[in-house]
PDB file of C-alpha atoms in Angstrom:
ATOM      1  CA  UNK V   1       0.000   0.000   0.000  1.00 59.00           C
ATOM      2  CA  UNK V   2       1.318   3.450  -0.861  1.00 76.00           C
ATOM      3  CA  UNK V   3       1.651   6.202   1.744  1.00 80.00           C
ATOM      4  CA  UNK V   4      -1.272   8.249   0.361  1.00 83.00           C
ATOM      5  CA  UNK V   5      -3.645   5.274   0.618  1.00 81.00           C
ATOM      6  CA  UNK V   6      -2.487   4.498   4.170  1.00 82.00           C
ATOM      7  CA  UNK V   7      -3.017   8.140   5.138  1.00 83.00           C
ATOM      8  CA  UNK V   8      -6.584   8.033   3.775  1.00 83.00           C
ATOM      9  CA  UNK V   9      -7.315   4.893   5.808  1.00 81.00           C
ATOM     10  CA  UNK V  10      -5.905   6.523   8.944  1.00 83.00           C
ATOM     11  CA  UNK V  11      -8.125   9.577   8.418  1.00 82.00           C
ATOM     12  CA  UNK V  12     -11.198   7.379   7.863  1.00 78.00           C
ATOM     13  CA  UNK V  13     -10.509   5.513  11.115  1.00 78.00           C
ATOM     14  CA  UNK V  14     -10.011   8.779  13.017  1.00 80.00           C
ATOM     15  CA  UNK V  15     -13.352  10.042  11.680  1.00 76.00           C
ATOM     16  CA  UNK V  16     -15.068   6.784  12.667  1.00 72.00           C
ATOM     17  CA  UNK V  17     -13.738   7.054  16.207  1.00 74.00           C
ATOM     18  CA  UNK V  18     -15.054  10.575  16.757  1.00 78.00           C
ATOM     19  CA  UNK V  19     -17.895  10.094  19.275  1.00 76.00           C
ATOM     20  CA  UNK V  20     -21.404  11.146  18.262  1.00 81.00           C
ATOM     21  CA  UNK V  21     -22.952  13.216  21.040  1.00 85.00           C
ATOM     22  CA  UNK V  22     -26.441  14.266  22.083  1.00 89.00           C
ATOM     23  CA  UNK V  23     -28.463  11.648  20.194  1.00 90.00           C
ATOM     24  CA  UNK V  24     -32.068  11.396  21.475  1.00 92.00           C
ATOM     25  CA  UNK V  25     -32.655   8.071  23.221  1.00 94.00           C
ATOM     26  CA  UNK V  26     -36.104   7.662  21.658  1.00 96.00           C
ATOM     27  CA  UNK V  27     -34.609   7.842  18.159  1.00 95.00           C
ATOM     28  CA  UNK V  28     -31.970   5.262  19.073  1.00 94.00           C
ATOM     29  CA  UNK V  29     -34.606   2.810  20.309  1.00 95.00           C
ATOM     30  CA  UNK V  30     -36.805   3.328  17.258  1.00 95.00           C
ATOM     31  CA  UNK V  31     -33.904   2.844  14.844  1.00 93.00           C
ATOM     32  CA  UNK V  32     -32.667  -0.304  16.634  1.00 93.00           C
ATOM     33  CA  UNK V  33     -36.022  -1.955  17.274  1.00 94.00           C
ATOM     34  CA  UNK V  34     -38.659  -0.264  15.120  1.00 94.00           C
ATOM     35  CA  UNK V  35     -40.619   0.437  18.315  1.00 96.00           C
ATOM     36  CA  UNK V  36     -41.502   3.836  19.714  1.00 97.00           C
ATOM     37  CA  UNK V  37     -40.639   5.182  23.146  1.00 97.00           C
ATOM     38  CA  UNK V  38     -43.860   6.512  24.651  1.00 98.00           C
ATOM     39  CA  UNK V  39     -43.174   9.644  26.715  1.00 96.00           C
ATOM     40  CA  UNK V  40     -44.678   9.903  30.189  1.00 96.00           C
ATOM     41  CA  UNK V  41     -47.639  12.313  30.188  1.00 97.00           C
ATOM     42  CA  UNK V  42     -48.074  14.179  33.480  1.00 95.00           C
ATOM     43  CA  UNK V  43     -51.662  15.034  32.489  1.00 98.00           C
ATOM     44  CA  UNK V  44     -52.722  11.494  31.600  1.00 98.00           C
ATOM     45  CA  UNK V  45     -54.750   9.721  34.311  1.00 98.00           C
ATOM     46  CA  UNK V  46     -53.295   6.320  33.448  1.00 98.00           C
ATOM     47  CA  UNK V  47     -49.729   7.624  33.628  1.00 97.00           C
ATOM     48  CA  UNK V  48     -50.464   9.381  36.931  1.00 96.00           C
ATOM     49  CA  UNK V  49     -51.794   6.120  38.382  1.00 97.00           C
ATOM     50  CA  UNK V  50     -48.758   4.247  37.048  1.00 97.00           C
ATOM     51  CA  UNK V  51     -46.313   6.688  38.649  1.00 96.00           C
ATOM     52  CA  UNK V  52     -48.139   6.414  41.967  1.00 95.00           C
ATOM     53  CA  UNK V  53     -47.675   2.634  41.886  1.00 97.00           C
ATOM     54  CA  UNK V  54     -44.031   2.931  40.809  1.00 96.00           C
ATOM     55  CA  UNK V  55     -43.315   5.200  43.779  1.00 96.00           C
ATOM     56  CA  UNK V  56     -44.836   2.634  46.138  1.00 96.00           C
ATOM     57  CA  UNK V  57     -42.916  -0.203  44.484  1.00 97.00           C
ATOM     58  CA  UNK V  58     -39.636   1.702  44.725  1.00 96.00           C
ATOM     59  CA  UNK V  59     -40.114   2.493  48.423  1.00 96.00           C
ATOM     60  CA  UNK V  60     -41.065  -1.096  49.296  1.00 97.00           C
ATOM     61  CA  UNK V  61     -38.126  -2.532  47.334  1.00 97.00           C
ATOM     62  CA  UNK V  62     -35.708  -0.056  48.923  1.00 96.00           C
ATOM     63  CA  UNK V  63     -36.870  -1.018  52.408  1.00 96.00           C
ATOM     64  CA  UNK V  64     -36.455  -4.709  51.575  1.00 97.00           C
ATOM     65  CA  UNK V  65     -32.898  -4.028  50.413  1.00 96.00           C
ATOM     66  CA  UNK V  66     -32.173  -2.209  53.675  1.00 96.00           C
ATOM     67  CA  UNK V  67     -33.417  -5.138  55.757  1.00 96.00           C
ATOM     68  CA  UNK V  68     -30.721  -7.371  54.289  1.00 93.00           C
ATOM     69  CA  UNK V  69     -28.061  -5.144  52.820  1.00 95.00           C
ATOM     70  CA  UNK V  70     -26.226  -5.947  49.592  1.00 95.00           C
ATOM     71  CA  UNK V  71     -22.674  -7.295  49.676  1.00 95.00           C
ATOM     72  CA  UNK V  72     -20.489  -6.077  46.846  1.00 94.00           C
ATOM     73  CA  UNK V  73     -16.905  -4.796  46.518  1.00 89.00           C
ATOM     74  CA  UNK V  74     -17.936  -1.819  44.350  1.00 86.00           C
ATOM     75  CA  UNK V  75     -21.086   0.362  44.199  1.00 83.00           C
ATOM     76  CA  UNK V  76     -21.521   0.029  40.413  1.00 80.00           C
ATOM     77  CA  UNK V  77     -22.286  -3.679  40.912  1.00 85.00           C
ATOM     78  CA  UNK V  78     -25.163  -3.087  43.349  1.00 90.00           C
ATOM     79  CA  UNK V  79     -27.708  -2.307  40.613  1.00 86.00           C
ATOM     80  CA  UNK V  80     -27.655  -5.947  39.477  1.00 89.00           C
ATOM     81  CA  UNK V  81     -28.645  -7.073  42.971  1.00 94.00           C
ATOM     82  CA  UNK V  82     -31.433  -4.510  43.294  1.00 95.00           C
ATOM     83  CA  UNK V  83     -33.201  -5.779  40.153  1.00 95.00           C
ATOM     84  CA  UNK V  84     -34.708  -8.899  41.836  1.00 96.00           C
ATOM     85  CA  UNK V  85     -36.153  -6.737  44.634  1.00 97.00           C
ATOM     86  CA  UNK V  86     -37.854  -4.462  42.095  1.00 97.00           C
ATOM     87  CA  UNK V  87     -39.139  -7.370  40.010  1.00 97.00           C
ATOM     88  CA  UNK V  88     -40.528  -9.177  43.054  1.00 97.00           C
ATOM     89  CA  UNK V  89     -42.269  -6.032  44.306  1.00 98.00           C
ATOM     90  CA  UNK V  90     -43.760  -5.277  40.877  1.00 98.00           C
ATOM     91  CA  UNK V  91     -45.369  -8.714  40.860  1.00 98.00           C
ATOM     92  CA  UNK V  92     -46.422  -8.415  44.484  1.00 96.00           C
ATOM     93  CA  UNK V  93     -48.211  -5.138  43.766  1.00 94.00           C
ATOM     94  CA  UNK V  94     -50.132  -6.690  40.858  1.00 95.00           C
ATOM     95  CA  UNK V  95     -47.996  -5.852  37.838  1.00 96.00           C
ATOM     96  CA  UNK V  96     -46.806  -8.708  35.646  1.00 95.00           C
ATOM     97  CA  UNK V  97     -43.029  -8.297  35.626  1.00 97.00           C
ATOM     98  CA  UNK V  98     -40.433 -10.520  34.001  1.00 96.00           C
ATOM     99  CA  UNK V  99     -37.142 -10.572  32.136  1.00 96.00           C
ATOM    100  CA  UNK V 100     -37.826  -9.175  28.635  1.00 96.00           C
ATOM    101  CA  UNK V 101     -38.131 -11.459  25.640  1.00 93.00           C
ATOM    102  CA  UNK V 102     -35.844 -10.680  22.718  1.00 91.00           C
ATOM    103  CA  UNK V 103     -36.893 -10.171  19.117  1.00 85.00           C
ATOM    104  CA  UNK V 104     -35.900 -13.824  18.648  1.00 87.00           C
ATOM    105  CA  UNK V 105     -38.401 -14.974  21.266  1.00 87.00           C
ATOM    106  CA  UNK V 106     -35.944 -15.865  24.046  1.00 90.00           C
ATOM    107  CA  UNK V 107     -35.582 -14.387  27.515  1.00 90.00           C
ATOM    108  CA  UNK V 108     -32.334 -12.502  27.962  1.00 89.00           C
ATOM    109  CA  UNK V 109     -31.081 -11.267  31.333  1.00 89.00           C
ATOM    110  CA  UNK V 110     -28.135  -9.181  30.116  1.00 89.00           C
ATOM    111  CA  UNK V 111     -28.412  -5.880  28.296  1.00 90.00           C
ATOM    112  CA  UNK V 112     -31.003  -3.118  28.263  1.00 93.00           C
ATOM    113  CA  UNK V 113     -33.672  -3.142  29.646  1.00 96.00           C
ATOM    114  CA  UNK V 114     -33.682  -5.140  32.892  1.00 96.00           C
ATOM    115  CA  UNK V 115     -37.431  -5.606  33.310  1.00 98.00           C
ATOM    116  CA  UNK V 116     -40.586  -5.647  31.198  1.00 98.00           C
ATOM    117  CA  UNK V 117     -43.916  -5.282  33.011  1.00 98.00           C
ATOM    118  CA  UNK V 118     -47.611  -4.862  32.298  1.00 98.00           C
ATOM    119  CA  UNK V 119     -49.446  -2.170  34.256  1.00 97.00           C
ATOM    120  CA  UNK V 120     -53.089  -2.300  35.356  1.00 97.00           C
ATOM    121  CA  UNK V 121     -54.141  -0.907  31.976  1.00 97.00           C
ATOM    122  CA  UNK V 122     -52.489  -3.731  30.038  1.00 97.00           C
ATOM    123  CA  UNK V 123     -49.687  -1.511  28.754  1.00 98.00           C
ATOM    124  CA  UNK V 124     -46.108  -2.721  28.309  1.00 98.00           C
ATOM    125  CA  UNK V 125     -43.450  -0.770  30.215  1.00 98.00           C
ATOM    126  CA  UNK V 126     -39.675  -1.188  30.334  1.00 98.00           C
ATOM    127  CA  UNK V 127     -37.654  -0.522  33.457  1.00 98.00           C
ATOM    128  CA  UNK V 128     -33.918  -0.330  34.108  1.00 95.00           C
ATOM    129  CA  UNK V 129     -32.472  -0.595  37.640  1.00 95.00           C
ATOM    130  CA  UNK V 130     -29.603   1.719  38.565  1.00 92.00           C
ATOM    131  CA  UNK V 131     -27.717   3.083  41.560  1.00 90.00           C
ATOM    132  CA  UNK V 132     -25.938   6.380  42.135  1.00 87.00           C
ATOM    133  CA  UNK V 133     -23.526   7.993  44.551  1.00 83.00           C
ATOM    134  CA  UNK V 134     -24.655  11.437  45.696  1.00 79.00           C
ATOM    135  CA  UNK V 135     -21.038  12.645  45.664  1.00 79.00           C
ATOM    136  CA  UNK V 136     -20.653  12.238  41.881  1.00 75.00           C
ATOM    137  CA  UNK V 137     -24.239  12.606  40.668  1.00 76.00           C
ATOM    138  CA  UNK V 138     -23.404  15.898  38.929  1.00 77.00           C
ATOM    139  CA  UNK V 139     -20.258  14.640  37.202  1.00 79.00           C
ATOM    140  CA  UNK V 140     -19.773  13.365  33.646  1.00 75.00           C
ATOM    141  CA  UNK V 141     -19.165   9.794  34.832  1.00 74.00           C
ATOM    142  CA  UNK V 142     -20.982   7.378  32.506  1.00 77.00           C
ATOM    143  CA  UNK V 143     -24.036   5.788  34.106  1.00 80.00           C
ATOM    144  CA  UNK V 144     -26.154   4.445  31.232  1.00 85.00           C
ATOM    145  CA  UNK V 145     -25.177   1.880  28.613  1.00 85.00           C
ATOM    146  CA  UNK V 146     -27.026   0.527  25.605  1.00 88.00           C
ATOM    147  CA  UNK V 147     -25.518  -1.804  23.013  1.00 85.00           C
ATOM    148  CA  UNK V 148     -27.090  -2.774  19.668  1.00 84.00           C
ATOM    149  CA  UNK V 149     -27.933  -6.459  19.425  1.00 84.00           C
ATOM    150  CA  UNK V 150     -29.353  -8.863  16.875  1.00 84.00           C
ATOM    151  CA  UNK V 151     -31.636 -10.088  19.671  1.00 89.00           C
ATOM    152  CA  UNK V 152     -32.683  -6.718  21.054  1.00 93.00           C
ATOM    153  CA  UNK V 153     -34.851  -6.768  24.186  1.00 96.00           C
ATOM    154  CA  UNK V 154     -37.168  -3.927  23.162  1.00 97.00           C
ATOM    155  CA  UNK V 155     -40.014  -5.440  21.140  1.00 96.00           C
ATOM    156  CA  UNK V 156     -42.989  -3.195  21.915  1.00 97.00           C
ATOM    157  CA  UNK V 157     -43.980   0.475  21.946  1.00 98.00           C
ATOM    158  CA  UNK V 158     -43.671   1.394  25.621  1.00 98.00           C
ATOM    159  CA  UNK V 159     -42.694   3.778  28.384  1.00 97.00           C
ATOM    160  CA  UNK V 160     -39.016   3.510  29.339  1.00 96.00           C
ATOM    161  CA  UNK V 161     -38.304   4.115  33.022  1.00 95.00           C
ATOM    162  CA  UNK V 162     -35.212   4.044  35.210  1.00 95.00           C
ATOM    163  CA  UNK V 163     -35.472   3.401  38.951  1.00 94.00           C
ATOM    164  CA  UNK V 164     -32.266   4.492  40.650  1.00 92.00           C
ATOM    165  CA  UNK V 165     -31.274   4.243  44.306  1.00 92.00           C
ATOM    166  CA  UNK V 166     -28.684   6.280  46.167  1.00 91.00           C
ATOM    167  CA  UNK V 167     -26.532   3.651  47.875  1.00 94.00           C
ATOM    168  CA  UNK V 168     -24.046   4.000  50.709  1.00 93.00           C
ATOM    169  CA  UNK V 169     -21.706   1.725  52.649  1.00 93.00           C
ATOM    170  CA  UNK V 170     -22.988   0.673  56.069  1.00 94.00           C
ATOM    171  CA  UNK V 171     -19.996  -1.455  57.048  1.00 93.00           C
ATOM    172  CA  UNK V 172     -17.359  -3.857  55.782  1.00 92.00           C
ATOM    173  CA  UNK V 173     -17.730  -7.626  55.824  1.00 92.00           C
ATOM    174  CA  UNK V 174     -14.427  -9.199  54.946  1.00 91.00           C
ATOM    175  CA  UNK V 175     -13.371  -7.823  51.562  1.00 91.00           C
ATOM    176  CA  UNK V 176     -16.930  -6.754  50.704  1.00 94.00           C
ATOM    177  CA  UNK V 177     -18.945  -3.642  51.486  1.00 93.00           C
ATOM    178  CA  UNK V 178     -22.480  -3.828  52.866  1.00 95.00           C
ATOM    179  CA  UNK V 179     -24.651  -1.402  50.879  1.00 95.00           C
ATOM    180  CA  UNK V 180     -28.040   0.068  51.738  1.00 96.00           C
ATOM    181  CA  UNK V 181     -30.344   2.620  50.070  1.00 95.00           C
ATOM    182  CA  UNK V 182     -30.773   6.199  51.255  1.00 94.00           C
ATOM    183  CA  UNK V 183     -32.959   7.775  48.548  1.00 93.00           C
ATOM    184  CA  UNK V 184     -34.439   7.000  45.130  1.00 93.00           C
ATOM    185  CA  UNK V 185     -35.335   8.537  41.784  1.00 95.00           C
ATOM    186  CA  UNK V 186     -37.742   7.467  39.032  1.00 96.00           C
ATOM    187  CA  UNK V 187     -36.804   8.716  35.553  1.00 95.00           C
ATOM    188  CA  UNK V 188     -38.610   8.872  32.228  1.00 96.00           C
ATOM    189  CA  UNK V 189     -35.726   8.535  29.762  1.00 95.00           C
ATOM    190  CA  UNK V 190     -37.647   9.301  26.564  1.00 94.00           C
ATOM    191  CA  UNK V 191     -35.768  12.595  26.222  1.00 92.00           C
ATOM    192  CA  UNK V 192     -32.397  11.327  27.465  1.00 94.00           C
ATOM    193  CA  UNK V 193     -29.487  12.335  25.232  1.00 92.00           C
ATOM    194  CA  UNK V 194     -26.901   9.609  24.654  1.00 92.00           C
ATOM    195  CA  UNK V 195     -23.453   9.481  23.082  1.00 89.00           C
ATOM    196  CA  UNK V 196     -21.988   6.861  20.757  1.00 84.00           C
ATOM    197  CA  UNK V 197     -18.403   5.746  21.260  1.00 78.00           C
ATOM    198  CA  UNK V 198     -17.015   3.225  18.803  1.00 74.00           C
ATOM    199  CA  UNK V 199     -14.652   0.419  19.755  1.00 73.00           C
ATOM    200  CA  UNK V 200     -12.560  -2.190  18.019  1.00 70.00           C
ATOM    201  CA  UNK V 201     -12.923  -5.841  18.991  1.00 74.00           C
ATOM    202  CA  UNK V 202     -11.766  -9.319  17.998  1.00 77.00           C
ATOM    203  CA  UNK V 203     -13.082 -12.813  18.713  1.00 77.00           C
ATOM    204  CA  UNK V 204     -11.265 -15.854  20.156  1.00 76.00           C
ATOM    205  CA  UNK V 205     -10.750 -17.434  16.738  1.00 85.00           C
ATOM    206  CA  UNK V 206      -8.803 -14.444  15.468  1.00 82.00           C
ATOM    207  CA  UNK V 207      -6.940 -13.981  18.756  1.00 75.00           C
ATOM    208  CA  UNK V 208      -5.867 -17.567  19.340  1.00 76.00           C
ATOM    209  CA  UNK V 209      -6.094 -19.054  15.847  1.00 75.00           C
ATOM    210  CA  UNK V 210      -2.356 -19.569  15.559  1.00 71.00           C
ATOM    211  CA  UNK V 211      -0.838 -16.778  13.482  1.00 76.00           C
ATOM    212  CA  UNK V 212      -0.330 -14.424  16.445  1.00 76.00           C
ATOM    213  CA  UNK V 213       1.012 -16.987  18.915  1.00 74.00           C
ATOM    214  CA  UNK V 214       4.731 -16.609  19.617  1.00 64.00           C
ATOM    215  CA  UNK V 215       4.936 -19.441  22.135  1.00 65.00           C
ATOM    216  CA  UNK V 216       2.666 -21.748  24.129  1.00 79.00           C
ATOM    217  CA  UNK V 217       2.858 -24.703  26.506  1.00 64.00           C
ATOM    218  CA  UNK V 218       1.336 -26.531  29.458  1.00 76.00           C
ATOM    219  CA  UNK V 219       1.929 -26.031  33.164  1.00 87.00           C
TER     220      UNK V 219
END
């Protein structure tokens, strides 16, 4: 390859790696799934009733977490443990909550969103469980992730909510921290602005297929 061609490729890669910023979340969901994000309407009686129930669910789940505490080394891992409390309380309150089905018809626990539930009006809603630290809530630290997938978990037009708990360390237990909840927030993320950051990746076959290996052996 000549130097001019290599330079063009380098410039193309640099352009590709420039992050896209401020993309509306609702447009991302519609482009990835073909389904619309339904914004929460503060004047709609059904939405008002739904929010009232979500508040109750969040408070009950938070109190259940605080009865037991969550053992984790880092706070960013606590959100995974809060999800079962939210799901259980949703079902207990009368909403049908479960792990979302993918576009391929299978249940998938990883990826966005965490929970799909039916409200009392028979409407599908999606809910993501998060945690936050009050000390860095106003910083630019990344707190929301969404990756495209062939088996995407959004398959219906729906509200998209986030339930997030402020967590704090109560005490240490060995190498783990015991976390509890201090406060909570319920978000409608229809108007959330997200950024796209590209990455390069390789699979096992290309990594360990033989051509790159300089030496190997058994222990």
